[in-house]
Amino acid sequence: MSGYVGILVSDPWLQNQFTQVELRSLKSHFMSMRRESGKLTVGDLASRMSRLKVVGENLTEQERASFISDLYPNLSDEVDFEFFLKVYLKLQAHASARTGTGTKNSSAFLKAATTTLLHTISESEKASYVAHINNYLAEDEFLKKYLPIDSSSNDLFEIVKDGVLLCKLINVAVPGTIDERAINTKRILNPWERNENHTLCLNSAKAIGCTVVNIGTQDFVEGRRHLVLGLISQIIKIQLLADLNLKKTPQLVELVDDSRDVEELMSLPPEKILLRWMNFQLKKASYQKTVTNFSSDVKDGEAYAHLLNVLAPEHSNPSTLAVKDPLERAKLVLEHADKMGCKRYLTAKDIVEGSPNLNLAFVAHIFQHRNGLSTQTKQISFLETSPDDTQISREERAFRLWINSLGNSTYIDNVFEDLRNGWVLLETLDKVSPGIVNWKIANKPPIKLPFRKVENCNQVVKIGKQLKFSLVNIAGNDIVQGNKKLILAYLWQLMRCNILQLLKNLRFHAHGKEITDADILEWANTKVRNSGNQSRMGSFKDKSLSDGIFFLELLSAVQPRAVNWSLVTKGVSEEEKKMNATYIISIARKLGCSIFLLPEDITEVNQKMILTLTASIMYWFLKHPVEEKPSTTSDSESGSQVDTISNLTTDDSASESSIEENGNI
């Protein structure tokens, strides 16, 4: 069993119940369930486990709920991955007993469930995503010849095979993520160009917060429907939830009473903010229930009816709440939404069936169209950020995306909040330096007792000292308390340690020599000089780097066909510098570099991010000597070829250190 499985599941008994493939399959679905509402509780399991073939088909939701509540009466307790697996195994055994399909080999029984499950897609969700794509990309010059896509066909899975549509969709979700000059858009692409587009797509998807564990470039080429739809779902969700933060919608401050509550609100994931907004509006209608999810709590349509009556009373219909049939009520709710001019992509059937993804999308569309919040801004002046706050925010973003790219058991939305119990930091440390964590003394979430969190964080600090981090005056309690500057200082040293370890393993493996920042600097200058160019980087804070020319020459040196010099500006004005910086990031991702910096990090010469960019290019080059012929083999199929560094921990032939194999910098 690989190191990856050991990291996901520390319980030896559980490790023996699953193969790697089964564990990854279940982990993917566990993460999906968690992300629907920000967390997963015992009470959520009955409804959400309906997707798991064996327990979903052989037990009704009521039977699952009854069985689970008998075993675990505390329905509000949060569920971690190992708890989820134990419940799954018990439900599976219960289902086997009920149906008489018992088996001596639970793993074989599971295999049938998870393998079949992963190839099942929701036609309703597919239709919704196709409608979204048709709406938002209809005017795109390259794609208009393929649109509109017929949702009843499988055309979507053919169109994504060249990678262009997904790259464009990422830019709709987070404008400017991909420099479209870097996308290969010829009418007919050769396999190498197509692979480049897929690599650019996957690395860019990670850079906006998508989880791309289990997805490789070959999956797009083969049109693997469940994986394609899974990624599209994440991209669209990020787009729909983009305004659910105080920076984009400062009026959200209306949801809280004082500045302390504002800090809490700022730390919440967007789904949680959307739920809080919905309940805030429902209180105005004297709705008695609290909506806690986008599935079972909205199935009857009553919450929607009240919400739309508050937001658009001019279109209210008394019949909506009077009708007894939930399906009829759902139809009236959608009529109300249509009259508001609210674009929606779900059906009445999706509402009553409690489709979490589509219901979340529906509520997000309502919020975007009419949020019903005050337009007064006098009470939100304290939200104005200082330059220091902006820098902290950018660093927090880079470290958060990096940690999420590693495939930890928990997806984090805010490093200052979500790392405070120490568990994700311990998982990350174990990936950077496998075996360094003493899991016997680690406390698994959910952790209710504060001193247990301190114990975890004390081990985090102790390991940092073992790795020779500079941790003067940093104690475990500082992490538990959410001390921003100290947490960022620790995370930077952790990321840098990972970079140096990756490069050491590649370049100095035989000699055991430690690699330094100076080695990376010397390598970059040597590559550029040997390619016949005069640019030079004096240090990682050299202000001359702001025009981007050095990095374009470096990228061209490691892969001569990477840069189209006709698209490069002189980098004199701020606009020209930004154009070059955007191009650099996209070209690096297109090669296979997994990087999380922003164009501003280059134009402003952010020393830390400049180091990560240079090291990432160096890592890619050492993995792919330029003499090698281009290969279209997916990294998920070859242990020696890592064209796409984004295929996280999915290669069964990967080394024991999954983080090393995937090169996330």
XYZ file of C-alpha atoms in Angstrom:
665
model
C 0.000 0.000 0.000
C 1.480 3.353 -1.044
C 2.305 6.332 1.151
C -0.682 8.112 -0.323
C -3.153 5.643 1.160
C -1.345 5.725 4.477
C -1.747 9.492 4.581
C -5.443 9.368 3.773
C -6.196 6.613 6.265
C -4.074 6.194 9.363
C -6.155 3.305 10.748
C -4.402 0.048 9.656
C -7.652 -1.930 9.798
C -9.326 0.470 7.381
C -6.312 0.376 5.066
C -6.791 -3.377 4.739
C -10.455 -3.047 3.739
C -9.808 -1.115 0.524
C -7.606 -1.129 -2.526
C -5.994 2.163 -3.573
C -8.500 2.621 -6.391
C -11.478 2.045 -4.082
C -10.114 4.394 -1.458
C -9.504 7.159 -3.986
C -12.991 6.676 -5.419
C -14.660 6.952 -2.028
C -12.413 9.868 -1.071
C -13.498 11.758 -4.174
C -17.152 11.338 -3.239
C -16.535 12.186 0.395
C -14.885 15.471 -0.652
C -17.779 16.211 -3.001
C -20.308 15.635 -0.198
C -18.363 17.866 2.186
C -18.083 20.730 -0.249
C -21.828 20.928 -0.881
C -22.410 22.774 2.385
C -18.928 23.275 3.790
C -19.015 20.305 6.161
C -20.518 16.844 6.533
C -22.383 15.790 9.669
C -23.688 12.413 10.799
C -27.203 13.636 10.028
C -26.233 14.368 6.389
C -25.000 10.861 5.623
C -28.344 9.160 5.013
C -29.319 11.464 2.145
C -25.884 11.968 0.634
C -24.917 8.309 0.628
C -27.745 7.685 -1.838
C -25.123 8.146 -4.576
C -23.108 5.151 -3.419
C -24.443 2.306 -5.509
C -24.715 -0.543 -2.991
C -26.049 1.375 -0.002
C -28.002 3.786 -2.194
C -29.861 1.189 -4.224
C -30.460 -1.454 -1.576
C -31.512 0.789 1.306
C -34.012 3.643 1.300
C -33.003 6.995 2.769
C -35.266 6.316 5.750
C -33.659 2.908 6.334
C -30.192 4.439 6.135
C -31.177 7.253 8.503
C -32.662 4.837 11.032
C -29.625 2.542 10.919
C -27.150 5.431 11.301
C -29.062 7.164 14.113
C -29.189 3.906 16.086
C -25.406 3.620 15.887
C -24.521 7.310 16.192
C -27.155 9.360 18.032
C -25.168 12.658 17.873
C -26.369 13.661 14.407
C -24.731 17.110 14.545
C -21.198 15.691 14.933
C -18.936 16.478 11.991
C -17.718 13.510 9.971
C -14.119 12.938 8.886
C -13.042 10.574 6.124
C -12.247 7.582 8.357
C -15.601 7.866 10.141
C -17.284 8.043 6.724
C -15.543 4.826 5.650
C -16.623 3.002 8.802
C -20.247 4.059 8.301
C -20.030 2.997 4.663
C -18.731 -0.471 5.594
C -21.461 -0.937 8.208
C -24.186 0.174 5.785
C -22.730 -2.110 3.147
C -22.876 -5.080 5.530
C -26.421 -4.097 6.516
C -27.447 -3.904 2.855
C -25.843 -7.295 2.169
C -27.751 -8.863 5.040
C -31.004 -7.333 3.801
C -30.597 -8.456 0.195
C -28.818 -11.755 0.781
C -25.824 -10.708 -1.295
C -23.230 -11.257 1.377
C -19.671 -11.832 0.295
C -16.566 -13.177 1.915
C -14.486 -10.451 0.354
C -15.740 -7.003 1.307
C -13.147 -5.411 -0.950
C -14.503 -7.210 -4.014
C -18.013 -6.165 -3.068
C -16.835 -2.589 -2.736
C -15.074 -2.696 -6.049
C -18.311 -3.325 -7.879
C -19.902 -0.409 -6.083
C -17.236 2.218 -6.486
C -16.139 1.355 -9.994
C -19.687 1.446 -11.319
C -20.457 4.529 -9.305
C -17.636 6.582 -10.752
C -18.959 6.109 -14.265
C -22.448 7.266 -13.399
C -23.358 10.831 -14.328
C -26.434 12.905 -13.690
C -28.149 13.714 -16.977
C -29.905 16.583 -15.227
C -26.598 18.084 -14.100
C -25.128 17.586 -17.562
C -28.071 19.459 -19.113
C -27.629 22.265 -16.588
C -23.905 22.649 -17.253
C -24.427 22.546 -21.015
C -27.025 25.338 -20.723
C -24.544 27.357 -18.643
C -21.782 26.868 -21.233
C -24.136 27.763 -24.089
C -25.116 30.949 -22.278
C -21.697 32.215 -21.193
C -19.557 31.158 -24.169
C -22.045 31.786 -26.971
C -20.136 34.830 -28.284
C -16.666 33.320 -28.117
C -15.046 33.643 -31.548
C -13.390 30.220 -31.478
C -16.220 28.250 -29.854
C -19.243 29.769 -31.581
C -18.981 27.222 -34.393
C -19.513 24.432 -31.822
C -22.266 26.118 -29.826
C -24.996 25.695 -28.777
C -24.234 22.176 -27.572
C -27.127 19.715 -27.592
C -27.604 18.624 -23.969
C -29.330 15.395 -25.005
C -26.228 14.261 -26.902
C -22.660 13.505 -25.841
C -21.262 16.376 -27.927
C -19.917 18.079 -24.789
C -17.449 15.239 -24.206
C -16.219 15.468 -27.792
C -15.778 19.254 -27.699
C -13.678 19.174 -24.506
C -11.148 16.845 -26.109
C -9.012 19.707 -27.472
C -8.954 21.511 -24.112
C -10.052 24.907 -25.456
C -13.577 24.956 -24.010
C -12.395 24.163 -20.486
C -9.697 26.848 -20.631
C -12.296 29.385 -21.771
C -14.714 28.272 -19.047
C -12.023 28.839 -16.395
C -11.628 32.392 -17.669
C -15.385 32.934 -17.397
C -15.253 31.737 -13.783
C -12.190 33.795 -12.813
C -11.418 36.318 -15.579
C -7.761 36.651 -16.482
C -6.659 33.316 -15.025
C -5.412 32.091 -18.408
C -3.736 34.302 -20.973
C -5.699 33.171 -24.020
C -2.642 33.835 -26.185
C -1.201 30.690 -24.599
C -4.116 28.438 -25.663
C -3.554 26.385 -28.799
C -6.562 27.225 -30.974
C -5.742 25.863 -34.410
C -8.657 24.155 -36.130
C -6.879 20.789 -35.916
C -4.448 20.248 -33.060
C -1.763 17.602 -32.993
C -1.615 15.379 -29.882
C 1.214 17.445 -28.344
C -0.691 20.745 -28.703
C -3.848 19.152 -27.334
C -1.915 17.800 -24.353
C -0.532 21.297 -23.710
C -4.072 22.701 -23.556
C -5.136 20.029 -21.084
C -2.059 20.653 -18.946
C -2.754 24.391 -18.971
C -6.378 23.689 -18.038
C -5.576 21.400 -15.106
C -2.882 23.626 -13.615
C -5.120 26.682 -14.023
C -8.068 24.842 -12.481
C -5.930 24.126 -9.409
C -4.948 27.783 -9.340
C -8.577 28.895 -8.961
C -9.352 26.331 -6.245
C -10.561 23.227 -8.072
C -9.692 19.806 -6.690
C -8.166 17.835 -9.550
C -7.166 14.660 -7.723
C -7.867 11.659 -10.003
C -7.958 13.779 -13.188
C -5.239 13.567 -15.855
C -4.811 14.885 -19.383
C -5.706 11.517 -20.892
C -9.125 11.665 -19.232
C -10.043 14.619 -21.461
C -8.675 12.962 -24.578
C -10.818 9.925 -23.858
C -13.818 12.036 -22.859
C -14.299 10.322 -19.484
C -17.669 11.760 -18.686
C -17.779 11.590 -14.898
C -14.374 13.284 -14.569
C -15.118 15.936 -17.191
C -18.454 16.781 -15.576
C -16.865 16.806 -12.142
C -14.333 19.440 -13.204
C -16.942 21.507 -15.087
C -19.151 21.415 -11.989
C -16.327 22.806 -9.836
C -15.471 25.564 -12.331
C -19.104 26.696 -12.626
C -19.534 26.595 -8.859
C -16.509 28.864 -8.409
C -18.010 31.285 -10.929
C -21.436 31.323 -9.287
C -20.011 31.851 -5.801
C -17.464 34.484 -6.842
C -19.469 37.413 -5.432
C -20.038 35.790 -2.037
C -17.343 37.672 -0.184
C -17.078 41.094 1.388
C -14.619 42.371 -1.190
C -16.982 41.785 -4.109
C -20.244 42.371 -2.187
C -19.511 44.626 0.815
C -23.262 44.799 1.524
C -22.947 41.297 3.003
C -21.866 43.071 6.186
C -25.591 43.536 6.750
C -25.724 39.860 7.765
C -23.746 40.508 10.968
C -24.038 42.794 13.960
C -20.518 43.870 14.867
C -16.904 43.836 13.692
C -16.093 40.550 15.455
C -18.887 38.868 13.526
C -17.514 40.425 10.334
C -14.180 38.656 10.862
C -16.027 35.380 11.268
C -18.064 36.083 8.123
C -14.897 36.828 6.144
C -13.475 33.444 7.105
C -16.505 31.419 6.001
C -16.531 29.453 2.735
C -18.849 30.962 0.093
C -21.439 28.175 0.432
C -21.796 28.996 4.121
C -22.182 32.693 3.360
C -24.867 31.834 0.793
C -26.764 29.800 3.406
C -26.438 32.623 5.926
C -27.744 35.115 3.360
C -30.675 32.835 2.540
C -31.624 32.447 6.210
C -31.225 36.208 6.737
C -33.806 36.842 4.008
C -36.095 34.038 5.234
C -36.297 35.651 8.679
C -37.963 38.635 7.025
C -40.723 36.266 5.907
C -40.994 34.787 9.428
C -39.969 31.412 8.062
C -39.479 29.217 11.114
C -36.952 26.669 9.841
C -33.219 27.161 9.317
C -31.868 26.017 5.961
C -28.621 24.117 6.566
C -28.058 22.516 3.163
C -29.037 22.734 -0.496
C -30.645 19.309 -0.543
C -33.138 17.969 1.999
C -33.917 21.400 3.489
C -35.174 22.814 0.173
C -36.872 19.724 -1.289
C -40.400 20.849 -0.434
C -39.945 24.242 -2.119
C -41.303 26.194 0.863
C -38.032 27.960 1.633
C -37.735 28.999 -2.019
C -41.305 30.312 -2.067
C -40.661 32.494 0.993
C -37.264 33.644 -0.296
C -38.623 34.807 -3.648
C -41.596 36.482 -1.999
C -39.144 38.572 0.052
C -36.877 39.415 -2.883
C -39.542 39.936 -5.552
C -42.950 40.427 -3.887
C -44.343 41.912 -7.097
C -44.319 38.437 -8.666
C -45.592 36.456 -5.675
C -48.336 33.901 -6.198
C -50.464 32.825 -3.178
C -50.873 29.389 -4.758
C -47.180 28.590 -4.320
C -47.499 28.057 -0.584
C -51.077 26.813 -0.760
C -50.450 23.785 -2.977
C -49.783 20.474 -1.234
C -47.768 18.735 -3.948
C -44.035 19.650 -3.666
C -43.547 19.157 -7.419
C -46.323 21.654 -8.209
C -44.865 24.099 -5.692
C -41.422 23.707 -7.289
C -42.907 24.534 -10.702
C -44.498 27.696 -9.295
C -41.185 28.651 -7.652
C -39.443 28.403 -11.018
C -42.165 30.493 -12.657
C -41.549 33.153 -10.011
C -37.793 33.041 -10.721
C -38.439 33.384 -14.460
C -40.570 36.478 -13.893
C -37.666 37.996 -11.928
C -35.492 37.452 -14.975
C -33.339 35.054 -12.988
C -31.447 32.653 -15.213
C -31.836 29.145 -13.879
C -30.708 25.754 -15.059
C -32.651 23.304 -12.934
C -36.080 21.700 -13.176
C -38.853 21.250 -10.635
C -37.803 17.601 -10.434
C -34.260 18.639 -9.445
C -35.686 20.662 -6.558
C -37.864 17.888 -5.134
C -35.087 15.323 -5.576
C -32.773 17.585 -3.599
C -29.965 17.811 -6.169
C -27.353 19.668 -4.068
C -25.221 20.994 -6.923
C -28.150 22.316 -8.938
C -29.965 23.776 -5.937
C -26.809 25.565 -4.843
C -26.438 26.933 -8.375
C -30.055 28.097 -8.325
C -29.654 29.996 -5.045
C -26.361 31.493 -6.249
C -28.099 32.727 -9.421
C -30.814 34.315 -7.304
C -28.171 36.035 -5.169
C -26.341 37.348 -8.241
C -29.549 38.672 -9.757
C -31.211 40.171 -6.688
C -29.623 39.843 -3.261
C -32.033 42.136 -1.418
C -29.222 43.722 0.613
C -28.925 47.404 1.437
C -27.018 49.633 -0.958
C -25.854 51.795 1.955
C -22.075 51.787 2.280
C -21.502 54.077 5.237
C -21.245 51.185 7.693
C -18.624 49.265 5.727
C -15.779 51.757 5.583
C -13.775 49.623 8.014
C -13.517 46.962 5.327
C -11.051 49.082 3.360
C -7.766 47.194 3.240
C -4.252 48.463 3.767
C -1.334 47.433 1.519
C -0.234 45.023 4.273
C -3.687 43.389 4.271
C -3.540 43.023 0.487
C -0.157 41.281 0.701
C -1.402 38.986 3.482
C -4.456 38.148 1.378
C -2.327 37.265 -1.666
C 0.017 35.068 0.359
C -2.910 33.371 2.109
C -4.405 32.614 -1.309
C -1.172 31.093 -2.676
C -0.580 28.887 0.385
C -4.246 27.808 0.526
C -4.283 26.752 -3.125
C -0.963 24.934 -2.708
C -2.196 23.000 0.336
C -5.480 22.105 -1.390
C -3.573 20.835 -4.427
C -1.873 18.174 -2.312
C -5.037 16.087 -1.880
C -5.339 16.331 1.913
C -8.401 14.885 3.622
C -9.899 18.344 4.223
C -10.400 21.144 1.694
C -9.514 24.463 3.312
C -11.191 27.792 2.553
C -9.079 30.006 4.807
C -5.641 29.158 6.203
C -6.116 31.325 9.280
C -9.250 29.435 10.306
C -9.014 25.974 8.800
C -5.469 25.154 9.964
C -6.101 26.006 13.592
C -6.648 22.417 14.760
C -3.291 21.382 13.303
C -4.547 18.319 11.421
C -4.152 19.579 7.841
C -0.727 20.984 8.713
C 0.306 17.551 9.984
C -0.972 15.946 6.766
C 0.958 18.490 4.698
C 4.134 17.953 6.716
C 3.780 14.201 6.185
C 3.651 14.765 2.430
C 6.616 17.134 2.404
C 8.648 14.773 4.606
C 6.982 11.326 4.673
C 7.107 9.583 8.039
C 8.006 12.686 10.025
C 4.625 12.916 11.803
C 3.920 10.826 14.890
C 0.308 9.919 14.088
C -0.066 8.008 17.360
C -0.174 11.269 19.326
C -2.124 13.254 16.696
C -5.771 14.155 17.359
C -8.178 13.668 14.457
C -11.018 16.111 13.721
C -13.599 16.861 14.839
C -11.708 18.160 17.879
C -13.856 19.723 20.567
C -11.306 20.177 23.354
C -8.993 23.179 22.786
C -5.960 21.525 24.386
C -6.160 18.710 21.806
C -5.762 21.314 19.055
C -2.770 22.762 20.917
C -1.242 19.277 21.076
C -1.481 18.939 17.298
C -0.034 22.398 16.734
C 2.765 21.798 19.205
C 3.771 18.802 17.096
C 3.582 21.031 13.992
C 6.029 23.493 15.584
C 8.295 20.691 16.825
C 8.507 19.179 13.329
C 9.201 22.647 11.890
C 12.223 22.912 14.171
C 13.360 19.441 13.039
C 13.199 20.739 9.465
C 15.287 23.759 10.563
C 12.547 26.360 10.120
C 13.132 29.698 11.819
C 10.459 29.576 14.536
C 11.575 32.087 17.130
C 8.723 32.896 19.532
C 6.241 30.669 17.673
C 4.264 28.224 19.824
C 1.487 25.798 18.927
C -1.051 28.069 20.567
C -0.233 30.852 18.052
C -1.585 28.612 15.289
C -4.643 27.674 17.367
C -5.304 31.392 17.944
C -5.050 32.122 14.199
C -2.033 34.480 14.393
C -1.854 35.542 10.742
C 1.754 36.637 10.426
C 3.128 33.621 12.272
C 0.974 31.187 10.274
C 2.119 32.765 6.982
C 5.744 32.636 8.127
C 5.400 28.929 8.917
C 3.621 28.134 5.638
C 6.234 29.946 3.560
C 9.017 27.909 5.175
C 6.993 24.731 4.622
C 6.449 25.506 0.937
C 10.116 26.470 0.494
C 11.206 23.256 2.252
C 9.069 21.297 -0.201
C 10.612 23.096 -3.183
C 14.168 22.495 -2.053
C 13.469 18.851 -1.187
C 11.962 18.188 -4.622
C 14.950 19.705 -6.365
C 17.426 17.941 -4.109
C 15.808 14.583 -4.887
C 16.072 15.239 -8.614
C 19.455 16.855 -8.959
C 21.588 15.872 -6.033
C 20.160 12.479 -5.151
C 23.458 10.680 -5.607
C 25.459 13.123 -3.533
C 22.974 13.979 -0.777
C 23.898 17.641 -1.186
C 21.466 20.224 0.136
C 20.194 22.635 -2.498
C 19.990 26.343 -1.722
C 18.275 29.438 -3.065
C 21.630 30.386 -4.581
C 21.712 27.128 -6.569
C 18.309 27.926 -8.083
C 19.460 31.463 -8.933
C 22.664 30.193 -10.543
C 20.804 27.548 -12.549
C 18.347 30.120 -13.963
C 21.085 32.585 -14.932
C 23.153 29.819 -16.531
C 20.207 28.567 -18.606
C 19.440 32.066 -19.905
C 23.121 32.851 -20.603
C 23.677 29.554 -22.425
C 20.679 30.242 -24.657
C 22.457 33.347 -25.966
C 20.530 35.993 -24.023
C 21.943 38.785 -21.898
C 19.284 39.060 -19.153
C 20.394 38.291 -15.629
C 18.651 37.940 -12.269
C 20.701 39.512 -9.488
C 18.458 38.062 -6.777
C 14.846 36.981 -6.300
C 14.005 40.586 -5.432
C 15.772 42.128 -8.444
C 13.451 44.933 -9.581
C 14.504 44.475 -13.215
C 12.470 41.245 -13.201
C 9.243 43.259 -13.243
C 9.173 43.463 -17.057
C 9.034 39.657 -17.293
C 11.673 39.386 -20.027
C 14.050 37.257 -17.938
C 11.384 34.616 -17.249
C 10.270 34.532 -20.867
C 13.898 33.920 -21.870
C 14.187 31.247 -19.168
C 11.030 29.486 -20.391
C 12.308 29.668 -23.960
C 15.647 28.237 -22.814
C 14.077 25.179 -21.173
C 11.565 24.635 -24.007
C 12.428 26.534 -27.208
C 8.906 26.261 -28.658
C 7.193 27.502 -25.484
C 7.234 31.262 -26.106
C 5.720 33.039 -29.095
C 7.942 36.107 -29.114
C 5.583 38.021 -31.386
C 3.193 38.196 -28.414
C 5.780 39.555 -25.975
C 5.816 43.279 -25.114
C 8.861 45.404 -24.215
C 7.630 45.546 -20.633
C 8.034 49.308 -20.277
C 4.589 50.475 -19.161
C 2.652 48.895 -16.298
C 0.155 47.465 -18.790
C 2.944 45.880 -20.853
C 4.509 44.404 -17.714
C 1.179 42.880 -16.692
C 0.646 41.392 -20.168
C 4.062 39.732 -20.008
C 3.450 38.478 -16.452
C 0.097 36.932 -17.392
C 1.712 35.259 -20.396
C 4.579 33.894 -18.264
C 2.204 32.238 -15.794
C 0.103 30.630 -18.520
C 3.153 29.388 -20.455
C 4.641 27.887 -17.287
C 1.367 26.117 -16.479
C 1.090 24.956 -20.078
C 4.492 23.273 -19.742
C 3.382 21.536 -16.552
C 4.439 23.852 -13.718
C 2.049 23.799 -10.773
C 2.227 27.418 -9.582
C -0.098 29.662 -7.597
C 1.249 33.174 -8.037
C -0.563 36.159 -9.583
C 0.698 38.530 -12.322
C 1.156 41.194 -9.628
C 3.659 38.942 -7.872
C 5.888 39.237 -10.949
C 5.341 42.923 -11.736
C 5.875 43.877 -8.087
C 8.731 41.322 -7.723
C 7.387 39.421 -4.723
C 10.559 37.673 -3.577
C 8.810 34.541 -2.277
C 6.662 34.001 -5.349
C 9.568 34.745 -7.712
C 11.515 31.955 -5.982
C 8.601 29.513 -6.371
C 8.228 30.388 -10.063
C 11.942 29.909 -10.786
C 12.110 26.676 -8.794
C 9.022 25.313 -10.526
C 10.533 25.934 -13.967
C 13.781 24.330 -12.791
C 11.875 21.318 -11.440
C 10.010 20.893 -14.720
C 13.226 21.086 -16.727
C 15.016 18.509 -14.586
C 12.019 16.194 -14.991
C 11.886 16.820 -18.747
C 15.305 17.350 -20.342
C 14.792 19.359 -23.510
C 16.386 16.611 -25.595
C 13.372 14.383 -24.890
C 10.922 14.090 -27.720
C 7.414 15.365 -26.999
C 5.222 12.658 -25.598
C 1.456 12.544 -25.465
C 1.405 9.895 -22.753
C -0.698 10.967 -19.793
C 1.091 11.246 -16.508
C -1.590 9.024 -15.062
C -0.302 6.211 -17.296
C 3.447 6.574 -16.917
C 5.437 6.658 -13.725
C 8.467 8.179 -15.467
C 6.710 10.762 -17.622
C 5.178 13.638 -15.679
C 3.932 15.940 -18.433
C 1.253 17.259 -16.175
C 2.300 17.852 -12.605
C -1.320 18.375 -11.707
C -2.388 14.717 -11.622
C -2.108 14.592 -7.864
C -1.386 11.300 -6.113
C -3.226 9.265 -8.740
C -0.394 7.376 -10.392
C -0.307 3.856 -9.008
C 3.362 3.661 -9.980
C 4.172 6.850 -8.103
C 6.961 6.966 -5.588
C 6.319 6.628 -1.881
C 6.383 10.408 -1.650
C 3.361 11.427 -3.683
C 4.184 15.091 -3.259
C 7.568 14.529 -4.894
C 6.078 12.675 -7.827
C 3.643 15.464 -8.564
C 5.912 18.410 -7.986
C 3.464 20.881 -6.482
C 5.368 24.082 -5.878
